Each structure stands twice: as structure tokens, then as C-alpha cells.
PDB file of C-alpha atoms and ligand atoms in Angstrom:
ATOM      1  CA  MET A   1     -12.817  15.271   2.916  1.00 73.00           C
ATOM      2  CA  THR A   2     -11.368  11.958   1.750  1.00 79.00           C
ATOM      3  CA  ARG A   3     -10.901  10.734  -1.793  1.00 80.00           C
ATOM      4  CA  ASP A   4     -13.894   8.438  -1.256  1.00 81.00           C
ATOM      5  CA  ASP A   5     -16.122  11.453  -0.514  1.00 84.00           C
ATOM      6  CA  LEU A   6     -15.624  12.431  -4.157  1.00 90.00           C
ATOM      7  CA  PHE A   7     -17.185   9.170  -5.353  1.00 95.00           C
ATOM      8  CA  ASN A   8     -20.740  10.452  -5.763  1.00 91.00           C
ATOM      9  CA  ILE A   9     -19.723  13.312  -8.045  1.00 94.00           C
ATOM     10  CA  ASN A  10     -16.762  11.824  -9.878  1.00 97.00           C
ATOM     11  CA  ALA A  11     -18.211   8.362 -10.576  1.00 97.00           C
ATOM     12  CA  SER A  12     -20.734   9.818 -13.031  1.00 96.00           C
ATOM     13  CA  ILE A  13     -18.197  12.227 -14.558  1.00 97.00           C
ATOM     14  CA  VAL A  14     -15.713   9.404 -15.190  1.00 98.00           C
ATOM     15  CA  LYS A  15     -18.486   7.177 -16.578  1.00 97.00           C
ATOM     16  CA  THR A  16     -19.587   9.849 -19.053  1.00 97.00           C
ATOM     17  CA  LEU A  17     -16.042  10.714 -20.159  1.00 98.00           C
ATOM     18  CA  VAL A  18     -15.081   7.055 -20.629  1.00 98.00           C
ATOM     19  CA  GLU A  19     -18.259   6.463 -22.660  1.00 98.00           C
ATOM     20  CA  ALA A  20     -17.095   9.243 -24.977  1.00 98.00           C
ATOM     21  CA  VAL A  21     -13.623   7.677 -25.238  1.00 98.00           C
ATOM     22  CA  ALA A  22     -15.186   4.283 -26.010  1.00 98.00           C
ATOM     23  CA  ASP A  23     -17.350   5.810 -28.764  1.00 98.00           C
ATOM     24  CA  ASN A  24     -14.724   8.059 -30.328  1.00 98.00           C
ATOM     25  CA  CYS A  25     -11.228   6.670 -29.685  1.00 98.00           C
ATOM     26  CA  PRO A  26     -11.604   3.142 -28.294  1.00 98.00           C
ATOM     27  CA  GLU A  27      -7.927   2.296 -28.773  1.00 97.00           C
ATOM     28  CA  ALA A  28      -6.579   5.259 -26.785  1.00 98.00           C
ATOM     29  CA  PHE A  29      -4.534   4.833 -23.626  1.00 98.00           C
ATOM     30  CA  ILE A  30      -6.854   6.061 -20.837  1.00 98.00           C
ATOM     31  CA  HIS A  31      -5.190   7.689 -17.815  1.00 98.00           C
ATOM     32  CA  VAL A  32      -7.637   8.089 -14.925  1.00 98.00           C
ATOM     33  CA  ILE A  33      -6.479  10.635 -12.344  1.00 98.00           C
ATOM     34  CA  SER A  34      -9.901  11.568 -10.892  1.00 97.00           C
ATOM     35  CA  ASN A  35     -10.466  10.325  -7.381  1.00 96.00           C
ATOM     36  CA  PRO A  36     -11.196   7.975  -5.871  1.00 97.00           C
ATOM     37  CA  VAL A  37      -8.818   6.281  -8.333  1.00 98.00           C
ATOM     38  CA  ASN A  38      -9.278   2.955  -6.505  1.00 98.00           C
ATOM     39  CA  SER A  39     -12.924   3.018  -7.691  1.00 98.00           C
ATOM     40  CA  THR A  40     -12.881   5.203 -10.819  1.00 98.00           C
ATOM     41  CA  VAL A  41     -10.578   2.779 -12.687  1.00 98.00           C
ATOM     42  CA  PRO A  42     -12.927  -0.196 -12.082  1.00 98.00           C
ATOM     43  CA  ILE A  43     -15.809   2.063 -13.207  1.00 98.00           C
ATOM     44  CA  ALA A  44     -13.926   2.882 -16.411  1.00 98.00           C
ATOM     45  CA  ALA A  45     -13.238  -0.836 -16.990  1.00 98.00           C
ATOM     46  CA  GLU A  46     -16.929  -1.716 -16.600  1.00 98.00           C
ATOM     47  CA  VAL A  47     -18.002   1.056 -18.979  1.00 98.00           C
ATOM     48  CA  LEU A  48     -15.490  -0.100 -21.593  1.00 98.00           C
ATOM     49  CA  LYS A  49     -16.675  -3.698 -21.156  1.00 98.00           C
ATOM     50  CA  GLN A  50     -20.294  -2.635 -21.631  1.00 97.00           C
ATOM     51  CA  LYS A  51     -19.230  -0.795 -24.779  1.00 98.00           C
ATOM     52  CA  GLY A  52     -17.378  -3.928 -25.981  1.00 98.00           C
ATOM     53  CA  VAL A  53     -13.986  -2.174 -26.260  1.00 98.00           C
ATOM     54  CA  TYR A  54     -12.211  -2.976 -22.989  1.00 98.00           C
ATOM     55  CA  ASP A  55      -8.485  -3.520 -23.365  1.00 98.00           C
ATOM     56  CA  PRO A  56      -7.043  -3.872 -19.827  1.00 98.00           C
ATOM     57  CA  LYS A  57      -3.584  -3.060 -21.137  1.00 98.00           C
ATOM     58  CA  LYS A  58      -4.702   0.465 -22.041  1.00 98.00           C
ATOM     59  CA  LEU A  59      -6.467   1.540 -18.837  1.00 99.00           C
ATOM     60  CA  PHE A  60      -4.328   3.150 -16.127  1.00 99.00           C
ATOM     61  CA  GLY A  61      -5.002   4.768 -12.765  1.00 98.00           C
ATOM     62  CA  VAL A  62      -2.395   7.498 -12.335  1.00 98.00           C
ATOM     63  CA  THR A  63      -0.476   6.894  -9.096  1.00 98.00           C
ATOM     64  CA  THR A  64       2.721   8.595 -10.260  1.00 98.00           C
ATOM     65  CA  LEU A  65       2.304  11.315  -7.634  1.00 98.00           C
ATOM     66  CA  ASP A  66       2.784   8.725  -4.885  1.00 98.00           C
ATOM     67  CA  VAL A  67       6.130   7.786  -6.439  1.00 98.00           C
ATOM     68  CA  VAL A  68       7.082  11.457  -6.840  1.00 98.00           C
ATOM     69  CA  ARG A  69       6.315  12.039  -3.154  1.00 98.00           C
ATOM     70  CA  ALA A  70       8.116   8.888  -2.021  1.00 98.00           C
ATOM     71  CA  ASN A  71      11.218   9.794  -4.035  1.00 98.00           C
ATOM     72  CA  THR A  72      11.179  13.371  -2.724  1.00 98.00           C
ATOM     73  CA  PHE A  73      10.764  12.468   0.952  1.00 98.00           C
ATOM     74  CA  VAL A  74      13.420   9.737   0.796  1.00 98.00           C
ATOM     75  CA  ALA A  75      15.872  12.020  -1.019  1.00 98.00           C
ATOM     76  CA  GLN A  76      15.336  14.720   1.639  1.00 98.00           C
ATOM     77  CA  LYS A  77      15.712  12.293   4.526  1.00 98.00           C
ATOM     78  CA  LYS A  78      18.848  10.617   3.177  1.00 98.00           C
ATOM     79  CA  ASN A  79      20.499  13.626   1.512  1.00 97.00           C
ATOM     80  CA  LEU A  80      20.369  12.013  -1.917  1.00 98.00           C
ATOM     81  CA  ARG A  81      19.954  13.653  -5.297  1.00 98.00           C
ATOM     82  CA  LEU A  82      16.258  13.405  -6.149  1.00 98.00           C
ATOM     83  CA  ILE A  83      17.047  12.346  -9.705  1.00 97.00           C
ATOM     84  CA  ASP A  84      18.856   9.252  -8.407  1.00 98.00           C
ATOM     85  CA  VAL A  85      16.039   7.988  -6.165  1.00 98.00           C
ATOM     86  CA  ASP A  86      13.357   5.505  -7.193  1.00 98.00           C
ATOM     87  CA  VAL A  87      10.846   4.032  -4.746  1.00 98.00           C
ATOM     88  CA  PRO A  88       8.165   1.701  -6.121  1.00 98.00           C
ATOM     89  CA  VAL A  89       4.725   2.414  -4.647  1.00 98.00           C
ATOM     90  CA  ILE A  90       2.124  -0.341  -4.855  1.00 98.00           C
ATOM     91  CA  GLY A  91      -1.503  -1.018  -3.874  1.00 98.00           C
ATOM     92  CA  GLY A  92      -3.822   1.858  -4.634  1.00 98.00           C
ATOM     93  CA  HIS A  93      -4.163   5.614  -4.321  1.00 98.00           C
ATOM     94  CA  ALA A  94      -5.767   6.364  -0.938  1.00 97.00           C
ATOM     95  CA  GLY A  95      -4.569   6.193   2.658  1.00 97.00           C
ATOM     96  CA  ILE A  96      -3.204   2.813   3.679  1.00 98.00           C
ATOM     97  CA  THR A  97      -3.708   1.421   0.174  1.00 98.00           C
ATOM     98  CA  ILE A  98      -0.696   3.559  -0.846  1.00 98.00           C
ATOM     99  CA  LEU A  99       2.276   1.381   0.037  1.00 98.00           C
ATOM    100  CA  PRO A 100       5.812   2.603  -0.681  1.00 98.00           C
ATOM    101  CA  LEU A 101       8.216  -0.330  -0.854  1.00 98.00           C
ATOM    102  CA  LEU A 102      11.076   1.388   0.918  1.00 98.00           C
ATOM    103  CA  SER A 103      13.069  -1.861   1.025  1.00 98.00           C
ATOM    104  CA  LYS A 104      13.195  -1.695  -2.796  1.00 97.00           C
ATOM    105  CA  THR A 105      14.503   1.880  -2.910  1.00 98.00           C
ATOM    106  CA  LYS A 106      17.144   2.531  -5.513  1.00 97.00           C
ATOM    107  CA  PRO A 107      19.917   3.275  -4.751  1.00 98.00           C
ATOM    108  CA  SER A 108      19.945   0.808  -1.872  1.00 95.00           C
ATOM    109  CA  VAL A 109      19.420   2.769   1.370  1.00 95.00           C
ATOM    110  CA  SER A 110      19.039   1.567   4.932  1.00 96.00           C
ATOM    111  CA  PHE A 111      16.302   2.904   7.163  1.00 98.00           C
ATOM    112  CA  THR A 112      15.576   2.430  10.844  1.00 98.00           C
ATOM    113  CA  ASP A 113      12.174   0.960  11.730  1.00 98.00           C
ATOM    114  CA  GLU A 114      11.090   4.434  12.904  1.00 98.00           C
ATOM    115  CA  GLU A 115      12.149   6.032   9.629  1.00 98.00           C
ATOM    116  CA  ILE A 116      10.244   3.413   7.646  1.00 98.00           C
ATOM    117  CA  HIS A 117       7.054   3.984   9.607  1.00 98.00           C
ATOM    118  CA  GLU A 118       7.373   7.772   9.546  1.00 98.00           C
ATOM    119  CA  LEU A 119       8.083   7.884   5.792  1.00 98.00           C
ATOM    120  CA  THR A 120       5.326   5.398   4.962  1.00 98.00           C
ATOM    121  CA  VAL A 121       2.698   7.348   6.884  1.00 98.00           C
ATOM    122  CA  ARG A 122       3.895  10.661   5.430  1.00 98.00           C
ATOM    123  CA  ILE A 123       3.680   9.336   1.864  1.00 98.00           C
ATOM    124  CA  GLN A 124       0.236   7.849   2.540  1.00 98.00           C
ATOM    125  CA  ASN A 125      -1.094  11.128   3.953  1.00 97.00           C
ATOM    126  CA  ALA A 126       0.651  13.634   1.700  1.00 97.00           C
ATOM    127  CA  GLY A 127      -2.379  14.207  -0.545  1.00 96.00           C
ATOM    128  CA  THR A 128      -4.722  14.599   2.401  1.00 94.00           C
ATOM    129  CA  GLU A 129      -2.287  17.086   3.971  1.00 93.00           C
ATOM    130  CA  VAL A 130      -2.655  19.302   0.888  1.00 95.00           C
ATOM    131  CA  VAL A 131      -6.445  18.856   0.665  1.00 93.00           C
ATOM    132  CA  GLU A 132      -6.781  19.905   4.303  1.00 93.00           C
ATOM    133  CA  ALA A 133      -4.407  22.854   3.895  1.00 95.00           C
ATOM    134  CA  LYS A 134      -6.433  24.102   0.916  1.00 95.00           C
ATOM    135  CA  ALA A 135      -9.601  23.729   3.017  1.00 93.00           C
ATOM    136  CA  GLY A 136     -12.163  23.115   0.295  1.00 89.00           C
ATOM    137  CA  ALA A 137     -10.310  24.881  -2.516  1.00 92.00           C
ATOM    138  CA  GLY A 138      -9.185  21.679  -4.261  1.00 89.00           C
ATOM    139  CA  SER A 139      -6.242  19.358  -4.011  1.00 92.00           C
ATOM    140  CA  ALA A 140      -2.566  19.175  -4.937  1.00 95.00           C
ATOM    141  CA  THR A 141      -2.535  20.972  -8.271  1.00 95.00           C
ATOM    142  CA  LEU A 142       0.988  21.589  -9.542  1.00 96.00           C
ATOM    143  CA  SER A 143       2.344  18.270  -8.271  1.00 97.00           C
ATOM    144  CA  MET A 144      -0.651  16.450  -9.787  1.00 97.00           C
ATOM    145  CA  ALA A 145       0.047  18.155 -13.111  1.00 98.00           C
ATOM    146  CA  TYR A 146       3.723  17.220 -12.856  1.00 98.00           C
ATOM    147  CA  ALA A 147       2.872  13.590 -12.085  1.00 98.00           C
ATOM    148  CA  ALA A 148       0.343  13.444 -14.930  1.00 98.00           C
ATOM    149  CA  ALA A 149       2.847  14.984 -17.347  1.00 98.00           C
ATOM    150  CA  ARG A 150       5.465  12.432 -16.319  1.00 98.00           C
ATOM    151  CA  PHE A 151       3.079   9.521 -16.872  1.00 98.00           C
ATOM    152  CA  VAL A 152       1.899  10.917 -20.225  1.00 98.00           C
ATOM    153  CA  GLU A 153       5.485  11.414 -21.361  1.00 98.00           C
ATOM    154  CA  SER A 154       6.339   7.839 -20.380  1.00 98.00           C
ATOM    155  CA  SER A 155       3.300   6.602 -22.319  1.00 98.00           C
ATOM    156  CA  LEU A 156       4.345   8.619 -25.368  1.00 98.00           C
ATOM    157  CA  ARG A 157       7.883   7.231 -25.181  1.00 98.00           C
ATOM    158  CA  ALA A 158       6.451   3.697 -25.043  1.00 98.00           C
ATOM    159  CA  LEU A 159       4.134   4.398 -27.973  1.00 98.00           C
ATOM    160  CA  ASP A 160       7.156   5.712 -29.844  1.00 98.00           C
ATOM    161  CA  GLY A 161       8.924   2.366 -29.437  1.00 98.00           C
ATOM    162  CA  ASP A 162      11.205   3.032 -26.451  1.00 98.00           C
ATOM    163  CA  GLY A 163      11.702  -0.436 -24.968  1.00 97.00           C
ATOM    164  CA  ASP A 164      12.786   0.710 -21.518  1.00 97.00           C
ATOM    165  CA  VAL A 165       9.796   2.485 -19.972  1.00 98.00           C
ATOM    166  CA  TYR A 166       8.726   1.581 -16.451  1.00 98.00           C
ATOM    167  CA  GLU A 167       6.232   3.379 -14.198  1.00 98.00           C
ATOM    168  CA  CYS A 168       4.002   2.484 -11.278  1.00 98.00           C
ATOM    169  CA  ALA A 169       0.297   2.546 -12.121  1.00 98.00           C
ATOM    170  CA  TYR A 170      -3.008   1.139 -10.884  1.00 99.00           C
ATOM    171  CA  VAL A 171      -4.100  -1.393 -13.470  1.00 99.00           C
ATOM    172  CA  GLN A 172      -5.962  -4.639 -13.956  1.00 98.00           C
ATOM    173  CA  SER A 173      -3.600  -7.058 -12.312  1.00 98.00           C
ATOM    174  CA  ASP A 174      -2.895 -10.589 -11.213  1.00 98.00           C
ATOM    175  CA  VAL A 175       0.051  -9.820  -8.943  1.00 97.00           C
ATOM    176  CA  THR A 176      -2.273 -10.296  -5.922  1.00 98.00           C
ATOM    177  CA  ASP A 177      -5.745 -11.801  -5.555  1.00 98.00           C
ATOM    178  CA  LEU A 178      -7.310  -8.362  -6.207  1.00 98.00           C
ATOM    179  CA  PRO A 179      -8.476  -7.553  -9.759  1.00 98.00           C
ATOM    180  CA  PHE A 180      -6.852  -4.088  -9.735  1.00 99.00           C
ATOM    181  CA  PHE A 181      -3.568  -3.231  -8.072  1.00 98.00           C
ATOM    182  CA  ALA A 182      -0.852  -0.624  -8.463  1.00 98.00           C
ATOM    183  CA  SER A 183       2.601  -1.955  -9.177  1.00 98.00           C
ATOM    184  CA  ARG A 184       5.516  -1.205 -11.415  1.00 98.00           C
ATOM    185  CA  ILE A 185       4.622  -1.941 -15.020  1.00 98.00           C
ATOM    186  CA  LYS A 186       6.569  -2.039 -18.267  1.00 98.00           C
ATOM    187  CA  LEU A 187       4.927   0.157 -20.854  1.00 98.00           C
ATOM    188  CA  GLY A 188       4.996  -0.720 -24.525  1.00 98.00           C
ATOM    189  CA  LYS A 189       3.327   0.266 -27.781  1.00 98.00           C
ATOM    190  CA  LYS A 190       0.199  -1.669 -26.825  1.00 98.00           C
ATOM    191  CA  GLY A 191       0.031  -0.415 -23.247  1.00 98.00           C
ATOM    192  CA  VAL A 192       0.948  -2.593 -20.270  1.00 98.00           C
ATOM    193  CA  GLU A 193       3.558  -4.982 -21.595  1.00 98.00           C
ATOM    194  CA  ALA A 194       4.379  -6.590 -18.226  1.00 98.00           C
ATOM    195  CA  LEU A 195       3.488  -6.319 -14.549  1.00 98.00           C
ATOM    196  CA  ILE A 196       6.665  -6.320 -12.492  1.00 98.00           C
ATOM    197  CA  SER A 197       5.541  -8.828  -9.876  1.00 96.00           C
ATOM    198  CA  SER A 198       9.116  -9.382  -8.676  1.00 96.00           C
ATOM    199  CA  ASP A 199       8.782  -6.138  -6.646  1.00 96.00           C
ATOM    200  CA  LEU A 200       6.376  -8.053  -4.391  1.00 97.00           C
ATOM    201  CA  GLN A 201       8.906 -10.743  -3.653  1.00 97.00           C
ATOM    202  CA  GLY A 202      11.328 -10.506  -0.728  1.00 97.00           C
ATOM    203  CA  LEU A 203       9.267  -7.885   1.128  1.00 98.00           C
ATOM    204  CA  THR A 204      10.040  -7.010   4.731  1.00 98.00           C
ATOM    205  CA  GLU A 205       7.708  -8.081   7.505  1.00 98.00           C
ATOM    206  CA  TYR A 206       6.443  -4.481   7.770  1.00 98.00           C
ATOM    207  CA  GLU A 207       5.631  -4.411   4.053  1.00 98.00           C
ATOM    208  CA  LEU A 208       4.025  -7.868   4.056  1.00 98.00           C
ATOM    209  CA  LYS A 209       1.719  -6.825   6.901  1.00 98.00           C
ATOM    210  CA  ALA A 210       0.896  -3.588   5.099  1.00 98.00           C
ATOM    211  CA  VAL A 211      -0.001  -5.466   1.904  1.00 98.00           C
ATOM    212  CA  GLU A 212      -2.405  -7.663   3.857  1.00 98.00           C
ATOM    213  CA  ALA A 213      -3.806  -4.628   5.706  1.00 98.00           C
ATOM    214  CA  LEU A 214      -4.588  -2.673   2.539  1.00 98.00           C
ATOM    215  CA  LYS A 215      -6.420  -5.462   0.745  1.00 98.00           C
ATOM    216  CA  GLY A 216      -9.773  -5.083   2.550  1.00 98.00           C
ATOM    217  CA  GLU A 217     -10.105  -1.363   1.786  1.00 98.00           C
ATOM    218  CA  LEU A 218      -8.920  -1.761  -1.787  1.00 98.00           C
ATOM    219  CA  LYS A 219     -11.307  -4.655  -2.409  1.00 98.00           C
ATOM    220  CA  SER A 220     -14.324  -2.689  -1.184  1.00 98.00           C
ATOM    221  CA  SER A 221     -13.336   0.370  -3.264  1.00 98.00           C
ATOM    222  CA  ILE A 222     -13.062  -1.850  -6.351  1.00 98.00           C
ATOM    223  CA  GLU A 223     -16.431  -3.464  -5.631  1.00 98.00           C
ATOM    224  CA  LYS A 224     -18.031  -0.060  -5.060  1.00 98.00           C
ATOM    225  CA  GLY A 225     -16.874   1.089  -8.491  1.00 98.00           C
ATOM    226  CA  ILE A 226     -17.978  -2.077 -10.260  1.00 98.00           C
ATOM    227  CA  GLY A 227     -21.345  -2.010  -8.456  1.00 97.00           C
ATOM    228  CA  PHE A 228     -21.938   1.620  -9.501  1.00 97.00           C
ATOM    229  CA  ALA A 229     -21.136   0.944 -13.157  1.00 96.00           C
ATOM    230  CA  GLN A 230     -23.199  -2.226 -13.330  1.00 94.00           C
ATOM    231  CA  LYS A 231     -26.270  -0.406 -12.018  1.00 94.00           C
ATOM    232  CA  GLN A 232     -25.998   2.347 -14.642  1.00 88.00           C
ATOM    233  CA  PRO A 233     -26.204   1.082 -18.198  1.00 85.00           C
ATOM    234  CA  VAL A 234     -23.985   2.957 -20.647  1.00 87.00           C
ATOM    235  CA  ALA A 235     -25.547   5.530 -22.965  1.00 85.00           C
ATOM    236  CA  ALA A 236     -25.914   4.594 -26.627  1.00 86.00           C
ATOM    237  CA  ALA A 237     -23.270   6.080 -28.952  1.00 82.00           C
TER     238      ALA A 237
HETATM  239  N1  LIG B 301      -4.425  10.791  -8.871  1.00 59.92           N
HETATM  240  C1  LIG B 301      -3.790  11.816  -8.304  1.00 59.92           C
HETATM  241  O1  LIG B 301      -2.589  11.754  -8.031  1.00 59.92           O
HETATM  242  C2  LIG B 301      -4.503  13.089  -7.993  1.00 59.92           C
HETATM  243  C3  LIG B 301      -3.817  14.166  -7.433  1.00 59.92           C
HETATM  244  C4  LIG B 301      -4.506  15.350  -7.168  1.00 59.92           C
HETATM  245  C5  LIG B 301      -5.869  15.422  -7.477  1.00 59.92           C
HETATM  246  N2  LIG B 301      -6.500  14.349  -8.001  1.00 59.92           N
HETATM  247  C6  LIG B 301      -7.913  14.394  -8.387  1.00 59.92           C
HETATM  248  O2  LIG B 301      -8.030  15.173  -9.569  1.00 59.92           O
HETATM  249  C7  LIG B 301      -9.348  15.744  -9.636  1.00 59.92           C
HETATM  250  C8  LIG B 301      -9.259  17.237  -9.849  1.00 59.92           C
HETATM  251  O3  LIG B 301      -8.711  17.842  -8.686  1.00 59.92           O
HETATM  252  P1  LIG B 301      -8.597  19.414  -8.559  1.00 59.92           P
HETATM  253  O4  LIG B 301      -8.019  19.732  -7.246  1.00 59.92           O
HETATM  254  O5  LIG B 301      -7.935  19.936  -9.811  1.00 59.92           O
HETATM  255  O6  LIG B 301     -10.139  19.795  -8.552  1.00 59.92           O
HETATM  256  P2  LIG B 301     -10.804  21.196  -8.922  1.00 59.92           P
HETATM  257  O7  LIG B 301     -12.147  21.170  -8.261  1.00 59.92           O
HETATM  258  O8  LIG B 301      -9.857  22.322  -8.667  1.00 59.92           O
HETATM  259  O9  LIG B 301     -10.952  21.106 -10.501  1.00 59.92           O
HETATM  260  C9  LIG B 301     -11.886  20.231 -11.097  1.00 59.92           C
HETATM  261  C10 LIG B 301     -12.156  20.761 -12.504  1.00 59.92           C
HETATM  262  O10 LIG B 301     -13.013  19.819 -13.187  1.00 59.92           O
HETATM  263  C11 LIG B 301     -13.988  20.558 -13.916  1.00 59.92           C
HETATM  264  N3  LIG B 301     -15.169  19.695 -14.134  1.00 59.92           N
HETATM  265  C12 LIG B 301     -16.193  19.497 -13.298  1.00 59.92           C
HETATM  266  N4  LIG B 301     -17.102  18.673 -13.871  1.00 59.92           N
HETATM  267  C13 LIG B 301     -16.621  18.330 -15.081  1.00 59.92           C
HETATM  268  C14 LIG B 301     -17.124  17.511 -16.153  1.00 59.92           C
HETATM  269  N5  LIG B 301     -18.294  16.887 -16.055  1.00 59.92           N
HETATM  270  N6  LIG B 301     -16.382  17.401 -17.260  1.00 59.92           N
HETATM  271  C15 LIG B 301     -15.192  18.030 -17.364  1.00 59.92           C
HETATM  272  N7  LIG B 301     -14.665  18.833 -16.393  1.00 59.92           N
HETATM  273  C16 LIG B 301     -15.380  18.973 -15.267  1.00 59.92           C
HETATM  274  C17 LIG B 301     -14.286  21.765 -13.035  1.00 59.92           C
HETATM  275  O11 LIG B 301     -14.850  22.812 -13.798  1.00 59.92           O
HETATM  276  C18 LIG B 301     -12.886  22.111 -12.514  1.00 59.92           C
HETATM  277  O12 LIG B 301     -12.213  22.969 -13.410  1.00 59.92           O
HETATM  278  C19 LIG B 301     -10.013  15.350  -8.315  1.00 59.92           C
HETATM  279  O13 LIG B 301     -10.754  14.176  -8.527  1.00 59.92           O
HETATM  280  C20 LIG B 301      -8.843  15.081  -7.408  1.00 59.92           C
HETATM  281  O14 LIG B 301      -9.172  14.282  -6.325  1.00 59.92           O
HETATM  282  C21 LIG B 301      -5.846  13.190  -8.271  1.00 59.92           C
HETATM  283  O1  LIG B 302      -5.362  13.446  -1.698  1.00 59.92           O
HETATM  284  C1  LIG B 302      -6.206  13.780  -2.504  1.00 59.92           C
HETATM  285  O2  LIG B 302      -7.428  13.699  -2.256  1.00 59.92           O
HETATM  286  C2  LIG B 302      -5.775  14.342  -3.817  1.00 59.92           C
HETATM  287  C3  LIG B 302      -4.815  13.507  -4.565  1.00 59.92           C
HETATM  288  O3  LIG B 302      -5.245  12.195  -4.742  1.00 59.92           O
HETATM  289  C4  LIG B 302      -3.421  13.554  -4.040  1.00 59.92           C
HETATM  290  O4  LIG B 302      -2.840  12.486  -3.847  1.00 59.92           O
HETATM  291  O5  LIG B 302      -2.892  14.659  -3.841  1.00 59.92           O
END
């Protein structure tokens, strides 16, 4: 089962839940973790638009787990302390749309071409590995909860006025020609304060090719979500 196989069930669930948010707490930060995130976030945006309360700065697809995985695998491979490692992961949250920018790893680390390919593919497939291992009994549970807790805590710190909160998330974006894209963002009291587009500058040839390769799949997942939401008018409050 892929994340996209969940579309038929989760699209309606996300639509209904976001309608309730729009009616009851329209100014809340909304963290969408339900898959396929690449489509459920555009669905949420359309629902909020139809309800007249869409604030793109407050709608987030949670991709933190991709960063957690990237940091973990790089730390293991390079014998680094996990707490010191930070790998930005951009694009989306499924297969090749998950793109770790290993060239932007902090601290600066060098990788062979083989290591880059092996790590990239492992990070892209890590969720699917768990789904397949659980064979129908769900997906990554504890690591999802950890990633969600990390993103919620970062959001709370930003809401509390901390001026130094950065996370990767899948948000409405203009860093590429796609309307939604995961990148590093600065979080503030009002939600997304800035998209860190500089991460997309100075990419390696491998990363540049991967960005181009992911765009087709991401675009069709976005369009699928928007198409679903536009065909189903929102329920009255
Ligand atoms: N973004 C990520 O990093 C990430 C990581 C792991 C899992 N996920 C996604 O998170 C979701 C949950 O995964 P899981 O493995 O915990 O699934 P699961 O099947 O174990 O749990 C889903 C839960 O949702 C409940 N539920 C079903 N319909 C509902 C509704 N209409 N309203 C409220 N609750 C409802 C079910 O009772 C169940 O408890 C899936 O969409 C999965 O793909 C995302
Ligand atoms: O891979 C999945 O389908 C579940 C989740 O999105 C994950 O990344 O673990």
C-alpha cells in the first residue's frame, strides 16, 4: 500500500475535520499528518478557502519525520552525535517527492556519490519499509508521534515569541513553480514567517535532477487534492 492508496478514505476525513476547524477555531495552526500529505494539505486549503478563512501561513503538512529519519541515518553513517545533525528535506512526503538535501547537512559532511544515492533512497523509502513490515497493521507509530510532538513544540515556541524557530514543512510556497512545497520555514507567532528559499540555491547536480524529477508527481498529487475538494462543497456550519 502506498500513501496515495489512502486518498479515498483520508480525503473525506481531512475535509470533515478541517471544516470543523474552520467553523470552530479558524485562526488555529493546522498540522496535517494524514496521508497522502501531498494531497491532504491542498484539500485542507480548498476547504478553508470555501469557508472564507484560509490563512496559508497557518496550514502545515507535517514532514518532520523525513528530517528525523535523514538526521538519524546520516548520524549513523558518519558516526556523528544525532543531536548535532540537521539535514533539510524538501519537496513532499511520498517516495521521490521526499528529497533530503545532503549537500546542506550541518555539520558539513562529505559523502561519496554512492553514499548520497543510498541515503537518499533509504530516506525516501523509510516509511514504506515500516508500512510493509507491519503488513496492514498501520504505519510508523512511535516515530510519527515523536515527529508530530517535535513540530507541535516548535509551533508552541513560535507562538510564545521565540524568534529562532525553524522546521521543514509542506506549505503553500513560491520557492518553486508548484503551489505547495516542503522546505525549511521560519515559524513565528502568525505561522510561517519566511520560506527559506536559500536552501534551494547551490544544489548539487544530483539534487537539481531530483528536484526536477519530483515535480511531476507532486503536481499531480496537488491537483488531485484540489480537484477532490472542489467537487465536494463544504458543509454549512
Ligand atoms: N506525515 C507523517 O509523517 C506520517 C507518518 C506516519 C503515519 N502517517 C499517517 O497518519 C495516519 C494514521 O496512521 P496510523 O498508522 O496511526 O493509522 P491507524 O489506522 O493505526 O490509526 C488511525 C486512527 O484514526 C482513527 N479514525 C478513523 N477515522 C476517523 C475519523 N473520521 N475521525 C477521527 N479519527 C478517525 C481510527 O479509529 C484509528 O484510531 C495515516 O494517514 C498515516 O498514513 C503520517
Ligand atoms: O509511509 C507511510 O505511508 C507512513 C508515513 O507517511 C511515514 O512516513 O512513515
